[in-house]
Coordinates of C-alpha atoms in Angstrom, one line a residue:
Chain A
M21 CA -14.5 -10.4 12.6
R22 CA -14.6 -12.6 9.8
K23 CA -11.5 -14.5 8.4
V24 CA -10.1 -13.0 5.3
A25 CA -8.5 -15.0 2.4
I26 CA -6.7 -14.1 -0.8
I27 CA -8.4 -15.6 -3.8
G28 CA -6.4 -14.0 -6.6
A29 CA -2.9 -12.5 -7.2
G30 CA -1.1 -10.8 -10.1
M31 CA 1.7 -8.4 -10.9
T32 CA 3.3 -6.7 -13.9
R33 CA 6.8 -7.5 -14.7
F34 CA 8.8 -4.9 -12.7
G35 CA 11.7 -2.8 -14.1
E36 CA 12.2 0.3 -16.3
R37 CA 9.0 0.0 -18.0
W38 CA 9.3 2.8 -20.5
D39 CA 6.5 1.2 -22.6
K40 CA 3.9 1.6 -19.9
G41 CA 2.4 4.5 -17.8
F42 CA 1.0 4.6 -14.4
R43 CA -2.6 3.6 -15.4
D44 CA -1.3 0.9 -17.8
L45 CA 0.7 -0.7 -15.0
V46 CA -2.0 -0.8 -12.3
T47 CA -4.8 -1.9 -14.7
E48 CA -2.6 -4.8 -16.0
A49 CA -1.9 -6.0 -12.4
G50 CA -5.4 -5.7 -11.4
T51 CA -6.7 -7.5 -14.5
Q52 CA -4.4 -10.4 -13.7
A53 CA -5.4 -10.6 -10.1
I54 CA -9.2 -10.5 -11.1
T55 CA -8.6 -13.2 -13.8
D56 CA -6.7 -15.3 -11.3
A57 CA -9.6 -15.1 -8.9
K58 CA -12.0 -16.2 -11.7
L59 CA -14.2 -13.2 -11.2
S60 CA -16.4 -11.4 -13.8
G61 CA -15.7 -8.1 -12.0
E62 CA -19.4 -7.6 -10.9
E63 CA -18.6 -9.3 -7.5
I64 CA -16.1 -6.6 -6.5
S65 CA -17.6 -4.1 -4.1
A66 CA -14.6 -2.0 -3.1
G67 CA -10.8 -1.4 -3.7
Y68 CA -7.8 0.0 -2.0
V69 CA -4.7 1.2 -3.7
G70 CA -1.2 2.0 -2.3
T71 CA 0.9 4.5 -4.1
M72 CA 3.4 6.6 -2.4
A73 CA 4.1 9.6 -4.7
S74 CA 2.1 9.5 -7.9
G75 CA 1.6 13.2 -7.5
S76 CA 5.3 14.1 -7.5
L77 CA 6.4 11.2 -9.8
V78 CA 3.8 11.4 -12.6
G79 CA 1.7 14.5 -11.6
Q80 CA -1.3 12.3 -11.0
E81 CA -3.2 12.4 -7.7
H82 CA -6.7 11.0 -7.3
A83 CA -5.4 7.4 -8.0
G84 CA -8.4 5.6 -6.5
A85 CA -10.8 7.4 -9.0
L86 CA -8.5 6.8 -11.9
I87 CA -8.0 3.1 -11.3
A88 CA -11.9 2.7 -10.7
D89 CA -12.4 4.3 -14.0
Y90 CA -9.8 2.5 -16.0
M91 CA -10.4 -0.9 -14.5
G92 CA -14.1 -0.3 -15.5
L93 CA -15.1 -0.7 -11.9
D94 CA -17.2 2.5 -11.6
P95 CA -19.1 3.2 -9.3
I96 CA -17.4 1.1 -6.6
P97 CA -15.4 3.0 -4.1
I98 CA -11.6 2.8 -4.6
T99 CA -9.5 4.6 -2.0
R100 CA -5.9 5.5 -2.1
V101 CA -3.8 4.9 1.0
E102 CA -0.2 6.2 1.5
G103 CA 2.6 5.2 4.1
A104 CA 5.6 5.7 2.0
C105 CA 7.2 2.5 1.0
A106 CA 4.7 0.6 3.2
S107 CA 1.8 2.0 1.0
G108 CA 1.0 -1.4 -0.5
S109 CA 0.7 -3.3 2.8
L110 CA -1.4 -0.6 4.1
A111 CA -3.8 -0.9 1.1
L112 CA -3.9 -4.7 1.9
R113 CA -4.6 -4.1 5.6
Q114 CA -7.5 -1.6 4.7
G115 CA -8.8 -4.4 2.4
V116 CA -8.5 -6.9 5.2
L117 CA -10.3 -4.7 7.7
A118 CA -13.2 -4.1 5.2
V119 CA -13.8 -7.8 4.6
A120 CA -13.2 -8.8 8.2
S121 CA -15.8 -6.2 9.5
G122 CA -18.4 -7.5 7.0
L123 CA -18.7 -4.2 5.2
H124 CA -17.5 -5.7 1.8
D125 CA -17.1 -9.3 0.6
I126 CA -14.9 -9.1 -2.5
V127 CA -12.3 -6.4 -2.4
V128 CA -9.4 -5.7 -4.8
V129 CA -6.2 -4.4 -3.3
G130 CA -3.5 -2.9 -5.6
G131 CA -0.1 -1.2 -5.3
V132 CA 1.6 0.8 -8.0
E133 CA 4.5 3.1 -8.7
K134 CA 5.8 4.8 -12.0
M135 CA 9.2 6.2 -11.2
T136 CA 11.3 6.2 -14.3
D137 CA 9.7 9.3 -16.0
L138 CA 12.0 11.4 -13.9
D139 CA 15.8 11.5 -13.5
T140 CA 17.5 9.8 -10.5
A141 CA 18.2 13.2 -8.5
A142 CA 14.6 14.1 -8.8
V143 CA 13.4 10.7 -7.7
S144 CA 15.9 10.6 -4.8
Q145 CA 14.6 13.9 -3.6
I146 CA 10.8 12.6 -3.8
L147 CA 11.7 9.4 -1.9
G148 CA 13.5 11.6 0.6
G149 CA 10.0 12.7 1.7
A150 CA 9.5 9.2 3.4
G151 CA 11.9 10.6 6.0
D152 CA 11.8 14.0 7.7
Q153 CA 11.8 16.6 4.9
E154 CA 12.9 19.4 7.3
W155 CA 15.4 17.7 9.6
E156 CA 16.9 14.9 7.4
L157 CA 16.6 15.8 3.7
F158 CA 17.0 19.5 4.0
M159 CA 20.2 18.9 5.9
G160 CA 21.6 16.8 2.8
A161 CA 20.7 13.3 4.0
T162 CA 19.5 10.8 1.3
F163 CA 17.6 7.5 2.0
P164 CA 20.8 5.5 1.4
A165 CA 22.3 7.8 4.1
L166 CA 19.7 7.0 6.7
Y167 CA 20.2 3.2 6.1
A168 CA 24.0 3.8 6.1
F169 CA 23.6 5.3 9.7
M170 CA 22.0 2.0 10.6
A171 CA 24.6 -0.1 9.0
R172 CA 27.5 1.9 10.6
R173 CA 26.0 1.4 14.0
H174 CA 25.1 -2.3 13.4
M175 CA 28.8 -2.7 12.5
H176 CA 29.8 -0.8 15.6
E177 CA 27.6 -2.8 18.1
Y178 CA 27.7 -6.2 16.7
G179 CA 30.7 -6.5 14.3
T180 CA 28.5 -6.8 11.2
T181 CA 30.8 -6.7 8.0
E182 CA 30.4 -5.4 4.5
E183 CA 30.8 -9.1 3.4
M184 CA 27.6 -9.9 5.5
L185 CA 25.7 -7.1 3.8
A186 CA 26.9 -8.0 0.3
S187 CA 25.9 -11.8 1.0
V188 CA 22.2 -10.4 1.1
A189 CA 22.5 -8.8 -2.2
V190 CA 24.1 -11.9 -3.8
K191 CA 21.3 -14.1 -2.4
N192 CA 18.6 -11.9 -3.5
H193 CA 19.9 -11.8 -7.1
Q194 CA 20.1 -15.6 -7.0
N195 CA 16.3 -15.6 -6.3
G196 CA 15.6 -12.9 -8.6
A197 CA 17.2 -14.8 -11.5
K198 CA 14.4 -17.3 -11.0
N199 CA 11.6 -14.8 -11.1
K200 CA 10.2 -13.7 -14.4
Y201 CA 8.7 -10.6 -12.9
A202 CA 12.0 -9.3 -11.5
Q203 CA 13.8 -6.3 -12.7
F204 CA 17.3 -8.0 -12.4
Q205 CA 17.0 -11.6 -13.5
R206 CA 20.8 -12.3 -13.1
E207 CA 23.1 -13.2 -10.5
I208 CA 26.0 -11.1 -9.1
T209 CA 29.1 -12.2 -7.3
M210 CA 30.4 -11.2 -4.0
E211 CA 33.3 -9.3 -5.6
Q212 CA 30.8 -7.3 -7.7
A213 CA 28.9 -6.3 -4.6
L214 CA 31.9 -5.4 -2.6
N215 CA 33.5 -3.5 -5.3
A216 CA 30.4 -1.5 -6.5
K217 CA 30.4 2.2 -6.6
M218 CA 29.8 3.8 -3.2
V219 CA 26.5 5.5 -2.6
A220 CA 26.5 6.2 1.2
D221 CA 29.5 4.7 3.0
P222 CA 29.3 1.7 3.8
L223 CA 26.5 1.1 1.2
K224 CA 27.4 0.5 -2.3
I225 CA 25.2 0.6 -5.4
L226 CA 24.5 -3.1 -5.1
D227 CA 23.4 -2.8 -1.4
C228 CA 20.6 -0.6 -2.6
S229 CA 17.3 -1.5 -4.2
P230 CA 16.7 0.2 -7.6
I231 CA 14.2 2.8 -9.0
T232 CA 11.4 0.7 -10.6
D233 CA 8.2 0.8 -12.4
G234 CA 5.5 -1.8 -11.6
A235 CA 2.3 -2.7 -10.0
A236 CA 0.7 -5.7 -8.2
A237 CA -2.7 -6.7 -7.0
V238 CA -4.6 -9.2 -5.0
V239 CA -8.3 -10.0 -4.5
L240 CA -9.8 -10.6 -1.1
A241 CA -12.7 -12.6 0.1
P242 CA -14.2 -13.9 3.3
L243 CA -12.5 -17.2 4.0
D244 CA -15.8 -19.1 4.1
M245 CA -16.8 -18.0 0.7
A246 CA -13.3 -18.3 -0.8
T247 CA -13.5 -21.8 -2.0
S248 CA -16.4 -20.8 -4.4
Y249 CA -13.8 -18.9 -6.4
T250 CA -10.6 -20.8 -6.0
D251 CA -9.3 -24.2 -4.9
K252 CA -6.4 -22.7 -3.1
P253 CA -7.4 -19.7 -1.0
I254 CA -4.7 -18.2 1.2
D255 CA -5.8 -17.4 4.8
I256 CA -4.5 -14.1 6.3
V257 CA -4.0 -15.1 9.8
A258 CA -2.7 -11.8 11.2
S259 CA -2.5 -8.1 9.9
E260 CA -0.7 -5.7 12.2
Q261 CA 0.6 -2.2 11.8
A262 CA 2.8 0.0 14.1
S263 CA 4.3 3.4 14.0
G264 CA 7.8 5.0 15.0
T265 CA 9.3 8.3 14.9
L266 CA 9.5 9.8 11.5
A267 CA 13.1 10.9 11.7
L268 CA 15.8 8.1 12.2
H269 CA 17.7 10.3 14.8
D270 CA 14.7 10.2 17.3
R271 CA 14.9 6.4 17.7
E272 CA 16.3 5.0 20.7
S273 CA 18.3 2.3 18.7
L274 CA 19.5 2.5 15.1
T275 CA 20.0 -1.3 15.0
S276 CA 16.4 -2.3 14.9
I277 CA 13.2 -1.0 13.9
D278 CA 10.7 -0.8 16.9
A279 CA 7.6 -0.4 14.9
A280 CA 8.5 -3.8 12.9
K281 CA 9.3 -5.6 16.1
I282 CA 6.0 -4.4 17.8
A283 CA 3.9 -5.2 14.8
S284 CA 5.4 -8.8 14.4
Q285 CA 5.1 -9.6 18.0
R286 CA 1.4 -8.7 17.8
A287 CA 1.0 -10.7 14.6
Y288 CA 2.7 -13.7 16.0
K289 CA 0.5 -13.5 19.1
K290 CA -2.7 -13.0 17.1
A291 CA -2.0 -16.0 15.0
G292 CA -0.5 -18.2 17.7
I293 CA 2.7 -18.6 15.5
A294 CA 6.4 -18.7 16.7
P295 CA 8.9 -16.9 14.5
Q296 CA 10.6 -20.4 14.1
D297 CA 7.3 -21.5 12.3
V298 CA 7.7 -19.2 9.4
D299 CA 8.9 -20.9 6.3
V300 CA 9.0 -18.0 3.8
A301 CA 9.3 -14.4 4.5
E302 CA 9.3 -11.4 2.1
V303 CA 11.1 -8.6 4.0
H304 CA 11.7 -5.1 3.3
D305 CA 15.3 -5.1 2.0
C306 CA 15.3 -1.6 0.6
F307 CA 18.9 -1.8 1.5
T308 CA 20.9 -4.9 2.5
I309 CA 21.2 -3.7 6.1
A310 CA 17.4 -3.5 6.2
E311 CA 17.2 -7.2 5.4
V312 CA 19.7 -8.1 8.2
V313 CA 17.8 -5.8 10.7
A314 CA 14.5 -7.3 9.5
T315 CA 15.5 -11.0 10.2
E316 CA 16.5 -9.8 13.8
D317 CA 13.3 -7.8 14.4
L318 CA 11.2 -10.6 13.3
G319 CA 12.8 -13.0 15.8
F320 CA 14.3 -15.2 13.0
F321 CA 17.9 -14.7 14.5
A322 CA 19.0 -12.9 17.7
P323 CA 20.1 -9.3 17.6
G324 CA 23.5 -9.1 15.9
K325 CA 23.2 -12.6 14.2
G326 CA 21.4 -11.6 11.1
G327 CA 24.6 -10.7 9.4
P328 CA 26.4 -14.1 10.1
A329 CA 23.1 -15.8 9.3
A330 CA 23.0 -14.3 5.8
L331 CA 26.6 -15.1 5.2
E332 CA 26.3 -18.7 6.1
G333 CA 23.4 -19.1 3.8
K334 CA 20.7 -19.6 6.4
T335 CA 18.3 -17.3 4.6
K336 CA 18.7 -19.0 1.1
L337 CA 15.8 -20.9 -0.6
D338 CA 17.0 -24.2 1.0
G339 CA 18.2 -22.5 4.2
E340 CA 16.6 -22.4 7.7
I341 CA 14.1 -19.8 6.6
A342 CA 13.7 -18.6 3.2
V343 CA 14.0 -14.9 3.0
N344 CA 12.9 -12.9 -0.1
T345 CA 12.3 -15.8 -2.4
S346 CA 11.1 -13.3 -5.0
G347 CA 14.4 -11.6 -5.0
G348 CA 13.3 -9.0 -2.5
L349 CA 13.3 -5.3 -3.3
K350 CA 17.0 -5.6 -4.3
A351 CA 16.5 -7.9 -7.4
T352 CA 12.9 -7.7 -8.0
G353 CA 12.9 -4.0 -7.8
H354 CA 11.1 -1.5 -5.6
P355 CA 8.2 0.4 -7.3
V356 CA 7.5 1.9 -3.9
G357 CA 3.7 1.6 -3.6
A358 CA 3.7 -1.7 -5.3
T359 CA 6.2 -3.5 -3.2
G360 CA 4.0 -4.4 -0.2
V361 CA 1.4 -6.0 -2.6
K362 CA 4.2 -7.8 -4.5
Q363 CA 5.4 -9.4 -1.4
V364 CA 1.9 -10.8 -0.8
C365 CA 1.8 -12.2 -4.4
E366 CA 5.0 -14.0 -3.8
V367 CA 4.0 -15.5 -0.5
T368 CA 0.6 -16.6 -2.0
W369 CA 2.5 -18.4 -4.8
Q370 CA 4.8 -19.9 -2.4
L371 CA 2.0 -21.2 -0.2
R372 CA 0.0 -22.6 -3.2
G373 CA 3.0 -24.3 -4.6
D374 CA 3.1 -22.1 -7.7
A375 CA 6.6 -20.4 -7.2
G376 CA 8.2 -22.4 -10.0
E377 CA 12.0 -22.7 -9.8
R378 CA 12.2 -20.8 -6.7
Q379 CA 9.6 -22.9 -4.8
V380 CA 10.5 -23.7 -1.2
K381 CA 9.6 -27.1 0.1
N382 CA 6.9 -27.8 2.6
V383 CA 5.7 -24.2 2.9
E384 CA 3.1 -24.0 5.7
T385 CA 3.5 -20.3 7.0
G386 CA 4.4 -17.1 5.3
L387 CA 5.1 -13.7 6.4
T388 CA 5.4 -10.2 4.8
H389 CA 7.3 -7.2 6.4
N390 CA 6.8 -4.0 4.7
V391 CA 8.4 -0.8 6.1
G392 CA 7.7 2.9 5.4
G393 CA 10.6 5.3 5.4
S394 CA 13.4 4.4 7.7
G395 CA 10.9 2.6 10.0
A396 CA 8.1 5.0 10.9
T397 CA 5.5 2.6 9.5
A398 CA 5.7 -1.2 9.6
V399 CA 3.1 -3.5 8.5
I400 CA 3.3 -7.2 9.1
H401 CA 0.9 -9.9 7.7
L402 CA 1.0 -13.6 8.4
Y403 CA -0.4 -16.4 5.9
K404 CA -1.4 -19.9 6.0
R405 CA -3.2 -22.1 3.4
G406 CA -6.9 -21.8 3.7
Y407 CA -7.5 -25.3 2.3
Chain B
M18 CA 12.5 21.0 -4.1
K19 CA 12.9 24.8 -3.8
E20 CA 12.0 26.0 -0.4
S21 CA 9.6 28.9 0.0
I22 CA 10.9 32.2 1.6
S23 CA 8.3 32.0 4.3
L24 CA 9.4 28.5 5.3
T25 CA 13.0 29.5 5.3
W26 CA 12.2 32.7 7.5
R27 CA 10.0 30.5 9.8
R28 CA 12.9 28.1 10.5
I29 CA 15.5 30.7 11.3
P30 CA 15.6 30.3 15.1
E31 CA 16.0 26.5 14.7
R32 CA 18.5 26.5 11.9
Y33 CA 20.6 29.5 12.9
K34 CA 20.6 29.3 16.7
M35 CA 19.6 25.6 17.1
E36 CA 16.6 26.8 19.1
G37 CA 14.7 23.7 20.2
T38 CA 12.4 23.1 23.0
H39 CA 12.5 21.8 26.7
C40 CA 9.7 20.1 28.7
T41 CA 9.8 21.6 32.2
T42 CA 7.6 18.8 33.4
C43 CA 10.0 16.0 32.6
D44 CA 13.0 17.9 31.8
A45 CA 13.3 16.4 28.4
H46 CA 15.0 18.4 25.6
Y47 CA 14.0 18.3 22.0
F48 CA 16.0 19.3 18.9
P49 CA 14.5 19.3 16.2
P50 CA 11.9 21.2 18.4
R51 CA 8.5 19.5 19.3
G52 CA 5.4 21.3 20.5
I53 CA 4.1 18.4 22.2
C54 CA 6.3 16.3 24.7
P55 CA 5.5 12.7 23.6
K56 CA 6.1 11.6 27.2
C57 CA 3.9 14.0 29.1
R58 CA 1.6 15.0 26.3
R59 CA -0.9 17.5 27.6
K60 CA 0.6 17.7 31.0
G61 CA 4.0 18.8 29.5
K62 CA 5.2 22.4 29.7
I63 CA 7.1 23.1 26.5
Q64 CA 9.5 26.2 26.6
P65 CA 12.0 27.3 23.9
F66 CA 15.6 26.2 24.6
E67 CA 18.8 27.1 22.9
F68 CA 21.1 24.2 22.4
S69 CA 24.9 24.5 22.9
G70 CA 25.6 22.6 19.6
N71 CA 28.0 20.4 21.4
G72 CA 27.8 16.7 21.2
K73 CA 29.3 13.3 20.0
I74 CA 29.0 11.3 16.7
Y75 CA 26.4 8.6 17.1
S76 CA 26.6 7.3 13.5
F77 CA 28.0 8.7 10.3
T78 CA 28.2 8.3 6.6
E79 CA 29.9 9.8 3.5
I80 CA 27.5 10.5 0.8
H81 CA 28.6 9.9 -2.9
A82 CA 25.2 10.2 -4.5
A83 CA 23.6 13.5 -3.6
P84 CA 20.0 14.7 -3.8
A85 CA 19.1 17.7 -5.9
G86 CA 20.7 20.8 -4.7
F87 CA 23.8 19.0 -3.0
E88 CA 25.3 17.7 -6.2
N89 CA 28.4 20.2 -6.0
Q90 CA 29.2 19.1 -2.5
V91 CA 29.9 15.3 -2.9
P92 CA 31.4 13.5 -1.3
Y93 CA 30.3 15.0 2.0
V94 CA 30.1 13.6 5.5
M95 CA 26.8 13.5 7.5
A96 CA 26.3 12.3 11.1
I97 CA 23.6 11.7 13.7
V98 CA 24.9 13.8 16.6
E99 CA 24.0 13.0 20.1
L100 CA 23.8 16.4 21.8
D101 CA 25.0 17.1 25.2
E102 CA 21.5 17.8 26.4
G103 CA 20.4 14.3 25.5
T104 CA 18.7 14.4 22.1
R105 CA 19.9 13.6 18.6
C106 CA 19.8 15.3 15.2
T107 CA 21.1 14.9 11.7
G108 CA 23.7 17.2 10.1
Q109 CA 26.8 17.5 7.9
I110 CA 30.4 17.3 9.4
V111 CA 32.5 20.0 7.8
D112 CA 36.1 19.9 7.0
A113 CA 36.4 16.2 7.4
T114 CA 36.3 12.9 5.5
R115 CA 35.0 9.6 6.6
D116 CA 38.5 8.5 7.6
D117 CA 38.7 11.4 10.1
L118 CA 35.7 10.2 12.0
K119 CA 34.6 7.5 14.5
I120 CA 31.7 6.9 16.6
G121 CA 31.9 8.9 19.8
D122 CA 34.1 11.7 18.6
P123 CA 33.1 15.0 20.1
V124 CA 31.7 17.8 17.7
E125 CA 30.6 21.3 18.1
G126 CA 27.9 23.2 16.1
T127 CA 28.9 25.7 13.4
F128 CA 26.9 28.1 11.3
R129 CA 27.1 27.4 7.5
K130 CA 25.5 27.7 4.2
I131 CA 23.4 24.5 3.7
L132 CA 22.4 25.1 0.0
S133 CA 21.0 27.6 -2.5
D134 CA 18.5 25.7 -4.5
D135 CA 17.5 28.7 -6.7
P136 CA 20.0 31.0 -8.3
E137 CA 17.4 33.8 -8.0
G138 CA 16.3 32.9 -4.5
P139 CA 17.5 32.9 -0.9
I140 CA 20.6 31.1 0.2
H141 CA 19.7 28.6 3.0
Y142 CA 21.9 28.8 6.1
G143 CA 22.0 26.7 9.2
F144 CA 23.8 24.5 11.6
K145 CA 26.4 21.9 10.7
F146 CA 29.1 20.2 13.0
R147 CA 32.9 20.1 13.0
L148 CA 35.2 17.9 15.0
K149 CA 36.3 19.5 18.3
N150 CA 40.1 19.7 18.5
D151 CA 41.1 19.8 22.2

């Protein structure tokens, strides 16, 4: 298998993009990534795109063909992949496998979701399809409810508090305030987070990631060809994926996500990296509790210590490990299919030293953690500088 | 999303009677039902099994922002219930607010209306849970 590098990255501004449609967003991000890679476009031989629910959200299936057409990339094959909120990372993984195997040299990977053309109740219902439609959603459970079950259990088993959860949101808004692509480029206070409107007890509106439009893209190449396109290729040193039960109630534990633990352990082993070596991590904070659980599943903190670590500032930009430097899903926004690819863009910029005001010092190793549903799909990638 | 009449009809044994499955090879019980025992796979022998509906609250929440079809019920309480037969499922807890509940409280199954998503269509019934008072 060949080593695979990122040679270009780009994304749209995330937010309520009433001015842009599905195809506008994905072509804007794709064009930025291809421009960043200094390609003419002729070099690209395949593409993969992650979108969770374009059919339900905008009535448009067949996203691969649409993108090939509107990017002017016909007749190259572009394939849509779907794994709920992990669709973006799944697309990246398909791209990595295609380049690593030698099947393709230059591959473009995108993620996109256009969510704000429908009202909130309709979007909530569609997102519920990331869980078990017949046995969770039909019964009246929402996605916030599933993560609330995890939060309640985490509080019960470890004494995690609402303040600890709120501190995740406060920190991610601090980072988002430094990110020109973020939906919420403003800080919030602990008081605001704690007194926000209840969504699914104990999760309040500021514990939840928002509904967002946006797209992100990266370009992949074999590492040994990468320096002919860029001075700063980023080496993808591990790409791992694992599955867990579709419904949350079927998991042995509600306080961790097994699929994420297993995928990360495999990734660390593959890359010869320990959790303590990771300098920046973009993790799937669809809800604040999800970031706490992620930092434990990834081995940054012991089980039950993720909440206190967040409260003590250990995950801030200047902390022990910088988590969600972009602002995470919470502040950057969560256009579902785009999120996994946005995470890759952020880690790429951090490793290159291009992250501006939110740049972490001495970044050697990056990680992305992208989760589908309540944990039925988990995708972990590890990155180092390829130069 | 409006549910089709055939889907509603197909799910009647599970929703009305809590009919799940039992693997006689490893003695595991499944509710919601599974057609393949994930532990035994092809060696498993799956039989229908009617659950008692008795269990304990494993985790719970009170929902204030409802999905389509549940708007008129907010706030409502939902739980993951650990059934006595040793499996878990998700359902509403009726006649209670979050302050009435704690993890470990015993509950029993009860037959209720879940929702009517179409004024012209069928009313969907199924199981919910209530606190056991003994």
